[in-house]
XYZ file of C-alpha atoms in Angstrom:
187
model
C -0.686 40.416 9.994
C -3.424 43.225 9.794
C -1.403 44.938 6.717
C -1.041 41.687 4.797
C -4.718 41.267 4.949
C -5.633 44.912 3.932
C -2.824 44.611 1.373
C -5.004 41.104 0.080
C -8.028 42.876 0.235
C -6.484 45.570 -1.394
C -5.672 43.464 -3.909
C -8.851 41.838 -4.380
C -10.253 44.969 -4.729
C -8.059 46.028 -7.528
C -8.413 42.828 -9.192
C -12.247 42.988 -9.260
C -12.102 46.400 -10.769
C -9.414 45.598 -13.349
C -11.725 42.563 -14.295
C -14.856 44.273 -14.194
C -13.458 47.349 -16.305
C -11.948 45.014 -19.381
C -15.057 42.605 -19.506
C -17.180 45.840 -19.763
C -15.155 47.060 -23.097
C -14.961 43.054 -24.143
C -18.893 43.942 -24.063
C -18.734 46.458 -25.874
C -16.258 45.403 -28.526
C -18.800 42.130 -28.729
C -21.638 44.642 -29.351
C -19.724 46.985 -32.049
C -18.681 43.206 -33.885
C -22.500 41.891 -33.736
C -23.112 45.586 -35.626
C -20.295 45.077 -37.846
C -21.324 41.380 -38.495
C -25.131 42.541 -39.413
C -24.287 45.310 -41.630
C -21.721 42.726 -43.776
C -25.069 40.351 -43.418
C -27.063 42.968 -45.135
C -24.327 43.551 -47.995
C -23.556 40.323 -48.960
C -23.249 40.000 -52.461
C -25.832 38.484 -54.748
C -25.069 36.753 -57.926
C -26.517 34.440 -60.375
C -26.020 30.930 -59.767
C -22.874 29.256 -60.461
C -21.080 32.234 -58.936
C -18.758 32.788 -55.883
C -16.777 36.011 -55.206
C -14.242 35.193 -52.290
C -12.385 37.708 -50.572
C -8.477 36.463 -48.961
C -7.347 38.667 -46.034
C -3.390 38.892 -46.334
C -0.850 39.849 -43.763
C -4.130 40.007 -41.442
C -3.601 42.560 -38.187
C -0.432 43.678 -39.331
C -0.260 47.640 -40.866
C 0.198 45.823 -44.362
C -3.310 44.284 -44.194
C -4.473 43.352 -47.847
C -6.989 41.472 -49.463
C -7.481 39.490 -52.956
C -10.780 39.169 -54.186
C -11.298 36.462 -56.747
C -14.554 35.234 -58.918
C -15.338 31.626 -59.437
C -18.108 30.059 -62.010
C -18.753 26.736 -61.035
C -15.560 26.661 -58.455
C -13.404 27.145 -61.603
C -11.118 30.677 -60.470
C -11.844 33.567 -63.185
C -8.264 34.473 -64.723
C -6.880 37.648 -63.755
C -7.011 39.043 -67.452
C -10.372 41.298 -67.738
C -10.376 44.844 -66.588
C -13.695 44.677 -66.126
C -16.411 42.098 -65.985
C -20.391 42.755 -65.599
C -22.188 39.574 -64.236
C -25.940 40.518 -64.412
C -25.860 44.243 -63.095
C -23.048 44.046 -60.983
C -19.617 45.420 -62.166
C -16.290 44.146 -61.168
C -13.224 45.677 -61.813
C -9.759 44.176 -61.523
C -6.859 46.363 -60.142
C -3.528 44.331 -59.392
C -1.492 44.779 -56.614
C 0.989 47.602 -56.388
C 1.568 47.514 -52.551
C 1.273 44.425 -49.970
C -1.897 46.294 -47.986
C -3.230 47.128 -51.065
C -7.399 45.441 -51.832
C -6.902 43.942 -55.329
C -8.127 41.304 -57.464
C -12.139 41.586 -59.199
C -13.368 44.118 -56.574
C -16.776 45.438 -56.652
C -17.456 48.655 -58.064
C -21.319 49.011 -58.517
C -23.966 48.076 -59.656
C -25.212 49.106 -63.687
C -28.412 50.440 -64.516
C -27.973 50.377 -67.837
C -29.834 48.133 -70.258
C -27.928 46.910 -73.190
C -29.467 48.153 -76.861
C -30.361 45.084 -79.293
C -27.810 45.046 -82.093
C -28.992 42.055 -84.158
C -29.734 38.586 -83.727
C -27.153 36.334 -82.322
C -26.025 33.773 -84.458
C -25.942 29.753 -84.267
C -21.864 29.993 -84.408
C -21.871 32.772 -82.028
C -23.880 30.278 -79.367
C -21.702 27.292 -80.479
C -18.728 29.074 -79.963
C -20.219 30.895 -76.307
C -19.149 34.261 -77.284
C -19.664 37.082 -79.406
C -17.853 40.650 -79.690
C -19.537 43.514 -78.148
C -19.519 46.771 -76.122
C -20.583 47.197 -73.282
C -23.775 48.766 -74.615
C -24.822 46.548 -77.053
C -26.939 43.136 -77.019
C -27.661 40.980 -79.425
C -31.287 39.376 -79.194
C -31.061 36.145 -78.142
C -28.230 36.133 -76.001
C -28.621 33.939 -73.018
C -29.610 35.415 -69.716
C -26.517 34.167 -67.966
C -23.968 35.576 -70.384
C -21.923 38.327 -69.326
C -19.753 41.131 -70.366
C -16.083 41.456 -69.974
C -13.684 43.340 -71.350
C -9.434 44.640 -71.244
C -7.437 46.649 -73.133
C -7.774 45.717 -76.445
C -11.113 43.026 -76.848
C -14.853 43.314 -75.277
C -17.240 40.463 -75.891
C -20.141 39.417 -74.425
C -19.963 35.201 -73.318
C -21.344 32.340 -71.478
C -19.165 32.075 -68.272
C -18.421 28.512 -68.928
C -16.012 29.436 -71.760
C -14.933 32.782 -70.072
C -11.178 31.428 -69.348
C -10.768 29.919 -72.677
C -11.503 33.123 -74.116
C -8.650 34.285 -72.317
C -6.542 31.694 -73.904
C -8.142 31.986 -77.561
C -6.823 35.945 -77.359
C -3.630 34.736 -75.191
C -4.552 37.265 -72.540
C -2.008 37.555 -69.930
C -2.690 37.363 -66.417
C -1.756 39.358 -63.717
C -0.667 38.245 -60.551
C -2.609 37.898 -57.323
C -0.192 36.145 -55.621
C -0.034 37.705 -52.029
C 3.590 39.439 -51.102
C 4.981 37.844 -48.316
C 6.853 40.104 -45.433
C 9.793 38.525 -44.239
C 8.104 37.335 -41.154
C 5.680 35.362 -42.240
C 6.035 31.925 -43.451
């Protein structure tokens, strides 16, 4: 009877311990994700209103971890067709996915400080229409503060984000897919 009760107490012991030990690096981990949570806090994006950028984790915890970023005006998904959009100063880029873990979709890449030179006067079609042709470093005077400037391989154009996607259909830009990969496991 003695060694059953040492061999409990034993047990006890070594259960205490065990606990102890993993609740101490559950601490911890709970302490490195408050950090982790506060330093996404402090770089959240900031865009002019009407705007969402949304990032989708795919494949999440598995070594083929991805993500898709996509921009919305006025919940309305931006097409995949621009290689590059600047909304106010911030530039997105779009890169499409190659691999299943790859980051694609509109992703970040900076911020500009470059103002736009004046090129003219923007005309009454031009604002009837919502968009004008232009690189990147010219402005027309006049154009609306919430226009921005997007551009691909072959057009760039300065517009008003409510007619950015039929733009994309005006020059039949093609889209490029976002759609995640799937692994055989998931379903």
């Amino acid at each position: 009877m003695k060694h059953k009760a040492e061999f409990f107490l034993s047990m006890v012991f070594f259960t205490i311990v065990i606990f102890s030990c993993s609740s101490l690096g559950k601490t911890e981990q709970n302490e490195a994700d408050s950090d982790a949570l506060e330093s996404t806090a402090e770089s959240v994006l900031t865009l002019p209103e009407g705007w969402n950028y949304e990032t989708e984790i795919t494949h999440e915890g598995s070594r083929s971890e991805g993500s898709i970023s996509r921009l919305f005006y006025r919940y309305n998904e931006i097409l995949p067709v621009f290689d590059k959009i600047i909304i106010g100063d911030i530039v997105f880029e779009y890169k499409p996915i190659v691999n299943i873990w790859d980051n694609t979709g509109y992703l970040q890449t900076g911020k500009t400080s470059d103002r736009p030179e004046s090129s003219g006067s923007v005309s009454k079609s031009e604002l009837e229409s919502g968009w004008y042709l232009s690189h990147e470093a010219d402005i027309k005077t006049g154009t609306p503060s919430d226009w921005v400037w997007i551009a691909d391989e072959v057009v760039e154009a300065r517009i008003s984000p409510e007619k950015i996607n039929d733009f994309a259909v005006i020059f039949a830009l093609k889209p490029e897919t976002t759609a995640p990969i799937l692994l055989p496991t998931d379903n």
